Amino acid sequence: MRIHEYQAREIIRRYNIPTPSADVASIPSEARKIAERLRAPVVVKAQVLVGGRGKAGGVKLAQTPREAEAAAGAILGMEIKGITVEKVMVAEATKIARELYLGVVVDRRARTVAVMGSPEGGVDIEEVARSSPERIVKAHAHPMLGLFDYQARELALAMGLDGRLLRDFTLISRGLYQAFIECDASLAEINPLVVTDDGKLVAVDTKMVLDDNALFRHKDFEALRDPSDEDEAERMGRELGFSYVRLDGSIGCMVNGAGLAMATMDVIELYGGSPANFLDIGGGARSERVAAAFRLLIADPGVKAVLLNIFGGITRCDEVAKGIIAALREVPCALPIVVRLVGTNEAEGRALLAQAGLASTTSMVDAAKMVIEKARD
Ligand code: GDP
Ligand code: MN
């Protein structure tokens, strides 16, 4: 889950990272009032969940409250990479001497967290990464002990910092690492981390991505969610209590059990098809859940055929078949459907499906081949 700059800023402040005073506005006159309160030149910044706002005209300096109002008027409603700006952050403007980069990411290859720094921060960091990767320095944190002081100092030295800046950088990088860990983030980035003209470090732009799979540990983060940033079907899935992940294939998968759902996707791939989603509807297959899952799958226009892969363990297959038939009565589905049904009472279950005109099999391979064929038609 991506969060907005003004939200990420609140988080890193709790880790004693200096940030400019700021507040959020959704109409221009509010922006003016914030600028009046701050009693200083301000920067007005679009709050959208994409990078490159500066280059798109979404970051504007304003010397007076009137200018701040005008800047907010220009930025609010603007489209940046297809997203309409609905909020701006008005922050005390920082006098910039140098722009640095500081980022914390999961480094899968190293199986730990990497802290990265560059003396060439700012809007062209991607270009630096491409053309002069040696200008980006990296330290790997210890999985249990975290980022050591000496590592932070080495980063600072490699970035050309010394004296007070080196000490402050050490605190800021360790603070950002701590924020990353405690929030279960997958990315925490300050770009630019600014050296001000009076020799202080200030986090001028903060970005954080939180790990969706850890959100259950942070009930308070739910309030940070921007509904416009979430896939509609994934939101529905989450609210229904399904594990649902949208993919870009053509075969909608509805499976009971996460392991079986993974295997189903693998088998579809193996025979040349492509799954449109991962969906675990959980144990059993009561008609309400099947119906809800159908609604989810049908909402994806990429789905050309549906595969139900059900293993009837505790739930009897005839009950499952009745559930599927009832669900289809409730949610008419014009797409071809293939059911693979095995387990207790499977013969009875399949007979019921056949009466209702639904193709079924007990073989996962056959089911995959059948559904791939139907998705092609
Ligand atoms: P991004 O383009 O989405 O990454 O937005 P940033 O907040 O990083 O702003 C882009 C650029 O605008 C920065 O790299 C700075 O050069 C400039 N900028 C942002 N805030 C300030 C500020 O307070 N003062 C000055 N002088 N420049 C700023
Ligand atoms: Mn930035």
Coordinates of C-alpha atoms and ligand atoms in Angstrom, one line a residue:
M1 CA 0.0 0.0 0.0
R2 CA 1.4 3.3 -1.1
I3 CA 0.9 6.2 1.2
H4 CA 1.0 10.0 0.5
E5 CA 3.9 12.2 1.2
Y6 CA 2.1 14.1 4.0
Q7 CA 1.3 10.7 5.7
A8 CA 4.9 9.4 5.4
R9 CA 6.2 12.7 6.7
E10 CA 4.1 12.2 9.9
I11 CA 5.6 8.8 10.3
I12 CA 9.3 9.8 9.9
R13 CA 8.8 12.8 12.3
R14 CA 8.2 10.3 15.0
Y15 CA 11.7 9.0 14.4
N16 CA 13.2 12.4 14.9
I17 CA 13.9 13.1 11.3
P18 CA 13.7 16.8 10.6
T19 CA 11.0 17.8 8.1
P20 CA 9.7 21.2 7.2
S21 CA 6.5 22.4 9.0
A22 CA 3.5 21.6 6.8
D23 CA -0.2 21.0 6.5
V24 CA -2.7 19.7 3.9
A25 CA -5.3 21.6 1.9
S26 CA -8.0 20.6 -0.6
I27 CA -9.1 24.1 -1.6
P28 CA -6.8 27.1 -2.5
S29 CA -8.0 29.3 0.3
E30 CA -6.9 26.7 2.9
A31 CA -3.5 26.7 1.2
R32 CA -3.4 30.5 1.8
K33 CA -4.3 30.1 5.4
I34 CA -1.6 27.5 6.0
A35 CA 0.9 29.8 4.3
E36 CA -0.2 32.6 6.6
R37 CA 0.3 30.4 9.6
L38 CA 3.7 29.3 8.5
R39 CA 4.8 33.0 8.1
A40 CA 7.4 32.1 5.5
P41 CA 7.8 31.3 1.8
V42 CA 6.2 27.9 1.1
V43 CA 6.3 25.1 -1.3
V44 CA 2.9 23.8 -2.5
K45 CA 3.0 20.1 -3.5
A46 CA 0.5 17.8 -5.2
Q47 CA -0.3 14.8 -3.1
V48 CA -0.6 12.0 -5.6
L49 CA 0.7 8.5 -5.3
V50 CA 3.2 8.7 -8.1
G51 CA 6.7 10.1 -8.4
G52 CA 7.9 12.9 -10.7
R53 CA 5.5 15.5 -9.4
G54 CA 8.2 18.2 -9.7
K55 CA 8.7 17.6 -13.4
A56 CA 5.0 17.4 -14.0
G57 CA 4.5 20.9 -12.5
G58 CA 3.0 19.6 -9.3
V59 CA 5.6 21.3 -7.0
K60 CA 5.6 25.1 -6.8
L61 CA 7.4 27.7 -4.6
A62 CA 5.3 30.6 -3.3
Q63 CA 6.7 33.7 -1.6
T64 CA 3.4 35.0 -0.2
P65 CA 0.1 33.5 1.0
R66 CA -1.5 34.9 -2.1
E67 CA 1.0 33.1 -4.3
A68 CA 0.4 29.9 -2.3
E69 CA -3.3 30.2 -3.0
A70 CA -2.6 30.7 -6.7
A71 CA -0.2 27.8 -6.8
A72 CA -2.8 25.5 -5.0
G73 CA -5.4 26.7 -7.5
A74 CA -3.1 25.6 -10.4
I75 CA -2.2 22.3 -8.9
L76 CA -5.5 21.1 -7.5
G77 CA -7.4 19.4 -10.2
M78 CA -4.3 18.9 -12.3
E79 CA -3.7 15.4 -13.7
I80 CA -0.3 13.8 -13.0
K81 CA 0.3 10.5 -14.7
G82 CA -3.5 10.0 -15.0
I83 CA -4.3 10.8 -11.4
T84 CA -6.3 13.9 -10.5
V85 CA -4.8 16.0 -7.7
E86 CA -7.2 16.3 -4.8
K87 CA -4.9 17.5 -2.0
V88 CA -1.9 19.7 -1.8
M89 CA 0.7 19.9 1.0
V90 CA 1.8 23.3 1.9
A91 CA 5.2 23.2 3.5
E92 CA 7.7 25.8 4.7
A93 CA 10.1 26.2 1.8
T94 CA 13.6 24.9 2.4
K95 CA 16.7 26.8 1.2
I96 CA 18.6 24.1 -0.6
A97 CA 22.4 23.9 -0.9
R98 CA 22.6 20.2 -2.0
E99 CA 20.1 17.4 -2.6
L100 CA 21.0 13.9 -1.4
Y101 CA 19.2 10.6 -1.7
L102 CA 18.4 8.1 1.1
G103 CA 16.4 5.0 0.6
V104 CA 15.6 1.8 2.5
V105 CA 14.4 -1.2 0.5
V106 CA 14.1 -5.0 0.7
D107 CA 17.1 -6.5 -1.1
R108 CA 15.8 -9.9 -2.0
R109 CA 19.1 -11.1 -3.5
A110 CA 20.9 -10.2 -0.3
R111 CA 18.0 -11.5 1.8
T112 CA 18.1 -8.5 4.0
V113 CA 17.3 -4.8 4.0
A114 CA 19.5 -2.4 2.0
V115 CA 20.1 1.2 2.9
M116 CA 21.1 3.3 -0.1
G117 CA 22.5 6.8 -0.3
S118 CA 23.6 9.1 -3.0
P119 CA 25.2 12.5 -3.1
E120 CA 23.2 13.1 -6.2
G121 CA 19.6 13.1 -5.0
G122 CA 16.7 15.1 -6.4
V123 CA 14.4 14.6 -9.4
D124 CA 17.0 12.8 -11.5
I125 CA 17.9 9.9 -9.2
E126 CA 16.6 7.3 -11.7
E127 CA 19.1 8.7 -14.3
V128 CA 21.9 8.5 -11.8
A129 CA 21.0 4.9 -11.1
R130 CA 21.2 4.2 -14.8
S131 CA 24.2 6.1 -16.0
S132 CA 26.4 6.3 -12.9
P133 CA 25.4 3.5 -10.5
E134 CA 28.7 3.9 -8.6
R135 CA 27.3 7.2 -7.3
I136 CA 24.8 5.2 -5.3
V137 CA 26.3 3.6 -2.2
K138 CA 24.7 0.7 -0.3
A139 CA 24.9 -0.9 3.2
H140 CA 23.2 -4.1 4.1
A141 CA 21.5 -4.1 7.5
H142 CA 21.9 -7.0 9.8
P143 CA 18.6 -8.9 9.9
M144 CA 18.5 -9.0 13.7
L145 CA 20.8 -6.1 14.8
G146 CA 19.8 -3.6 12.1
L147 CA 21.9 -0.8 10.7
F148 CA 25.1 -0.2 12.7
D149 CA 26.4 3.3 13.4
Y150 CA 29.6 2.5 11.6
Q151 CA 27.6 1.5 8.5
A152 CA 25.7 4.7 8.6
R153 CA 29.0 6.7 8.9
E154 CA 30.5 4.8 6.0
L155 CA 27.5 5.8 3.9
A156 CA 27.8 9.4 5.0
L157 CA 31.5 9.5 4.2
A158 CA 30.9 7.9 0.8
M159 CA 28.3 10.7 0.2
G160 CA 30.9 13.4 1.0
L161 CA 29.4 14.4 4.4
D162 CA 31.5 15.2 7.4
G163 CA 31.3 16.9 10.8
R164 CA 27.8 17.8 11.9
L165 CA 26.3 16.6 8.7
L166 CA 27.8 13.2 9.2
R167 CA 26.5 12.9 12.7
D168 CA 23.0 14.0 11.6
F169 CA 23.0 11.7 8.6
T170 CA 23.8 8.8 11.0
L171 CA 20.8 9.6 13.1
I172 CA 18.5 10.1 10.1
S173 CA 19.5 6.9 8.3
R174 CA 19.1 4.8 11.4
G175 CA 15.8 6.5 12.1
L176 CA 14.5 5.8 8.6
Y177 CA 15.7 2.2 8.9
Q178 CA 13.8 1.9 12.2
A179 CA 10.7 3.4 10.7
F180 CA 10.9 1.0 7.8
I181 CA 11.2 -2.0 10.2
E182 CA 8.6 -1.0 12.7
C183 CA 6.0 0.0 10.0
D184 CA 6.6 -3.2 8.0
A185 CA 7.4 -1.1 5.0
S186 CA 8.7 -2.4 1.7
L187 CA 10.2 1.0 0.8
A188 CA 11.1 4.2 2.7
E189 CA 12.7 6.9 0.8
I190 CA 13.8 10.5 1.4
N191 CA 14.5 12.3 -1.9
P192 CA 15.7 14.8 -1.7
L193 CA 17.4 14.7 1.7
V194 CA 18.5 18.3 1.7
V195 CA 21.6 20.0 3.0
T196 CA 20.2 23.5 3.8
D197 CA 22.2 26.7 3.1
D198 CA 22.8 26.9 6.9
G199 CA 24.3 23.4 7.0
K200 CA 21.4 21.2 8.3
L201 CA 19.8 18.1 7.0
V202 CA 16.1 18.2 6.2
A203 CA 13.8 15.6 4.7
V204 CA 12.1 17.5 1.9
D205 CA 10.2 14.6 0.2
T206 CA 9.3 11.3 1.8
K207 CA 7.9 8.3 0.2
M208 CA 6.7 5.0 1.9
V209 CA 5.2 1.8 0.7
L210 CA 3.7 -0.4 3.4
D211 CA 3.6 -4.2 3.1
D212 CA -0.1 -5.1 2.6
N213 CA 0.5 -8.5 4.1
A214 CA 1.6 -6.9 7.4
L215 CA -1.3 -4.4 7.7
F216 CA -3.1 -6.7 10.1
R217 CA -0.4 -5.7 12.6
H218 CA -1.1 -2.0 12.1
K219 CA -4.8 -1.4 12.5
D220 CA -4.1 2.4 12.5
F221 CA -2.7 2.3 9.0
E222 CA -6.1 1.4 7.6
A223 CA -6.9 5.1 7.9
L224 CA -4.0 5.9 5.6
R225 CA -5.5 3.9 2.7
D226 CA -6.3 6.0 -0.4
P227 CA -9.3 4.1 -1.9
S228 CA -8.6 5.6 -5.4
D229 CA -5.3 3.8 -5.4
E230 CA -6.7 0.3 -4.9
D231 CA -7.9 -2.1 -7.5
E232 CA -11.7 -2.3 -7.2
A233 CA -11.7 -6.1 -7.3
E234 CA -8.9 -6.4 -4.8
R235 CA -10.9 -4.1 -2.5
M236 CA -14.0 -6.3 -2.9
G237 CA -11.9 -9.4 -2.2
R238 CA -10.5 -7.9 0.9
E239 CA -13.9 -6.8 2.2
L240 CA -15.3 -10.3 1.6
G241 CA -12.4 -11.9 3.4
F242 CA -11.0 -13.7 0.4
S243 CA -7.3 -13.8 -0.5
Y244 CA -7.5 -12.3 -4.0
V245 CA -4.7 -11.0 -6.2
R246 CA -5.4 -9.7 -9.7
L247 CA -3.2 -10.9 -12.5
D248 CA -3.4 -10.1 -16.2
G249 CA -4.3 -13.5 -17.7
S250 CA -7.6 -14.7 -19.1
I251 CA -8.6 -17.6 -16.8
G252 CA -10.5 -16.8 -13.6
C253 CA -9.6 -19.2 -10.8
M254 CA -11.7 -20.0 -7.9
V255 CA -10.2 -22.5 -5.5
N256 CA -10.6 -23.6 -1.9
G257 CA -7.3 -23.5 -0.2
A258 CA -4.2 -21.3 -0.8
G259 CA -1.9 -24.2 -1.7
L260 CA -4.3 -25.6 -4.2
A261 CA -4.8 -22.1 -5.6
M262 CA -1.1 -21.8 -6.2
A263 CA -0.9 -25.3 -7.8
T264 CA -3.9 -24.4 -10.0
M265 CA -2.1 -21.3 -11.3
D266 CA 1.0 -23.4 -12.0
V267 CA -0.9 -26.1 -13.9
I268 CA -2.7 -23.4 -16.0
E269 CA 0.7 -21.9 -16.9
L270 CA 2.2 -25.3 -17.6
Y271 CA -0.4 -26.1 -20.3
G272 CA 0.0 -22.7 -21.9
G273 CA -2.8 -20.7 -20.3
S274 CA -2.6 -17.6 -18.1
P275 CA -4.4 -17.1 -14.8
A276 CA -6.4 -13.9 -14.3
N277 CA -6.1 -14.1 -10.6
F278 CA -5.2 -15.9 -7.4
L279 CA -8.4 -16.5 -5.4
D280 CA -8.7 -18.6 -2.3
I281 CA -12.3 -18.8 -1.2
G282 CA -11.4 -20.7 1.9
G283 CA -12.7 -23.9 3.3
G284 CA -15.9 -25.5 2.0
A285 CA -17.8 -23.7 -0.8
R286 CA -21.1 -22.4 0.5
S287 CA -23.3 -20.8 -2.2
E288 CA -23.0 -17.3 -0.8
R289 CA -19.2 -17.4 -0.9
V290 CA -19.2 -19.0 -4.4
A291 CA -21.6 -16.3 -5.6
A292 CA -19.5 -13.6 -4.1
A293 CA -16.4 -15.0 -5.8
F294 CA -18.2 -15.2 -9.1
R295 CA -19.1 -11.6 -8.9
L296 CA -15.5 -10.8 -8.2
L297 CA -14.2 -12.8 -11.2
I298 CA -16.9 -11.5 -13.6
A299 CA -15.9 -7.9 -12.7
D300 CA -12.6 -8.4 -14.4
P301 CA -13.1 -7.9 -18.2
G302 CA -10.0 -9.9 -18.9
V303 CA -11.6 -13.1 -17.7
K304 CA -12.6 -15.3 -20.7
A305 CA -13.3 -18.6 -18.8
V306 CA -13.6 -19.7 -15.2
L307 CA -12.0 -22.7 -13.5
L308 CA -13.4 -23.9 -10.2
N309 CA -11.0 -26.2 -8.5
I310 CA -12.6 -27.7 -5.4
F311 CA -11.3 -30.3 -3.1
G312 CA -14.2 -31.6 -1.0
G313 CA -12.6 -32.8 2.2
I314 CA -14.8 -32.0 5.1
T315 CA -17.4 -30.4 2.9
R316 CA -19.1 -33.1 0.7
C317 CA -18.9 -32.6 -3.0
D318 CA -22.7 -32.8 -3.5
E319 CA -23.0 -29.9 -1.1
V320 CA -20.4 -28.0 -3.0
A321 CA -22.2 -28.8 -6.3
K322 CA -25.4 -27.4 -4.9
G323 CA -23.6 -24.4 -3.7
I324 CA -22.2 -23.7 -7.2
I325 CA -25.6 -24.2 -8.9
A326 CA -27.3 -21.9 -6.4
A327 CA -24.6 -19.3 -6.8
L328 CA -25.0 -19.4 -10.6
R329 CA -28.7 -18.9 -10.3
E330 CA -27.9 -15.8 -8.2
V331 CA -25.1 -14.5 -10.4
P332 CA -25.8 -15.4 -14.0
C333 CA -22.4 -15.9 -15.7
A334 CA -22.2 -16.0 -19.5
L335 CA -18.6 -17.2 -19.4
P336 CA -17.6 -20.8 -19.9
I337 CA -17.1 -22.6 -16.6
V338 CA -15.1 -25.7 -15.9
V339 CA -15.3 -27.4 -12.5
R340 CA -12.8 -29.8 -11.1
L341 CA -14.4 -31.6 -8.2
V342 CA -12.8 -34.3 -6.1
G343 CA -13.3 -35.7 -2.6
T344 CA -16.2 -37.1 -0.6
N345 CA -19.3 -37.9 -2.7
E346 CA -17.7 -36.7 -5.9
A347 CA -19.8 -38.8 -8.2
E348 CA -23.0 -37.4 -6.7
G349 CA -21.6 -33.9 -7.0
R350 CA -20.6 -34.3 -10.6
A351 CA -24.0 -35.8 -11.5
L352 CA -25.7 -32.7 -10.0
L353 CA -23.4 -30.4 -12.0
A354 CA -24.0 -32.4 -15.2
Q355 CA -27.8 -32.0 -14.7
A356 CA -27.2 -28.2 -14.5
G357 CA -25.2 -28.3 -17.7
L358 CA -21.8 -27.7 -16.1
A359 CA -18.7 -29.4 -17.4
S360 CA -16.7 -31.1 -14.7
T361 CA -13.8 -33.5 -14.2
T362 CA -11.8 -35.0 -11.4
S363 CA -8.4 -34.4 -13.0
M364 CA -6.7 -31.1 -12.5
V365 CA -4.7 -31.5 -15.7
D366 CA -7.9 -32.2 -17.8
A367 CA -9.6 -29.3 -16.1
A368 CA -6.7 -26.9 -16.9
K369 CA -6.6 -28.1 -20.6
M370 CA -10.4 -27.7 -20.9
V371 CA -10.5 -24.3 -19.5
I372 CA -7.6 -23.1 -21.6
E373 CA -9.4 -24.4 -24.7
K374 CA -12.6 -22.5 -23.7
A375 CA -10.7 -19.3 -22.9
R376 CA -9.3 -19.4 -26.5
D377 CA -12.6 -19.7 -28.2
Ligands
GDP1 P1 8.9 14.7 -6.7 O1 9.3 15.4 -8.0 O2 7.6 14.1 -6.8 O3 10.0 13.8 -6.2 O4 8.8 15.9 -5.6 P2 9.8 16.6 -4.6 O5 9.1 17.0 -3.4 O6 11.0 15.7 -4.4 O7 10.2 17.9 -5.3 C1 10.9 18.0 -6.5 C2 12.0 19.0 -6.5 O8 11.5 20.3 -6.2 C3 13.0 18.8 -5.4 O9 14.0 17.9 -5.8 C4 13.6 20.1 -5.2 O10 14.6 20.5 -6.1 C5 12.4 21.0 -5.4 N1 11.8 21.4 -4.1 C6 10.9 20.7 -3.4 N2 10.7 21.3 -2.2 C7 11.5 22.4 -2.2 C8 11.7 23.5 -1.2 O11 11.1 23.5 -0.1 N3 12.6 24.5 -1.6 C9 13.2 24.4 -2.8 N4 14.1 25.4 -3.1 N5 13.0 23.5 -3.7 C10 12.2 22.5 -3.4
MN2 MN 11.2 13.6 -4.6

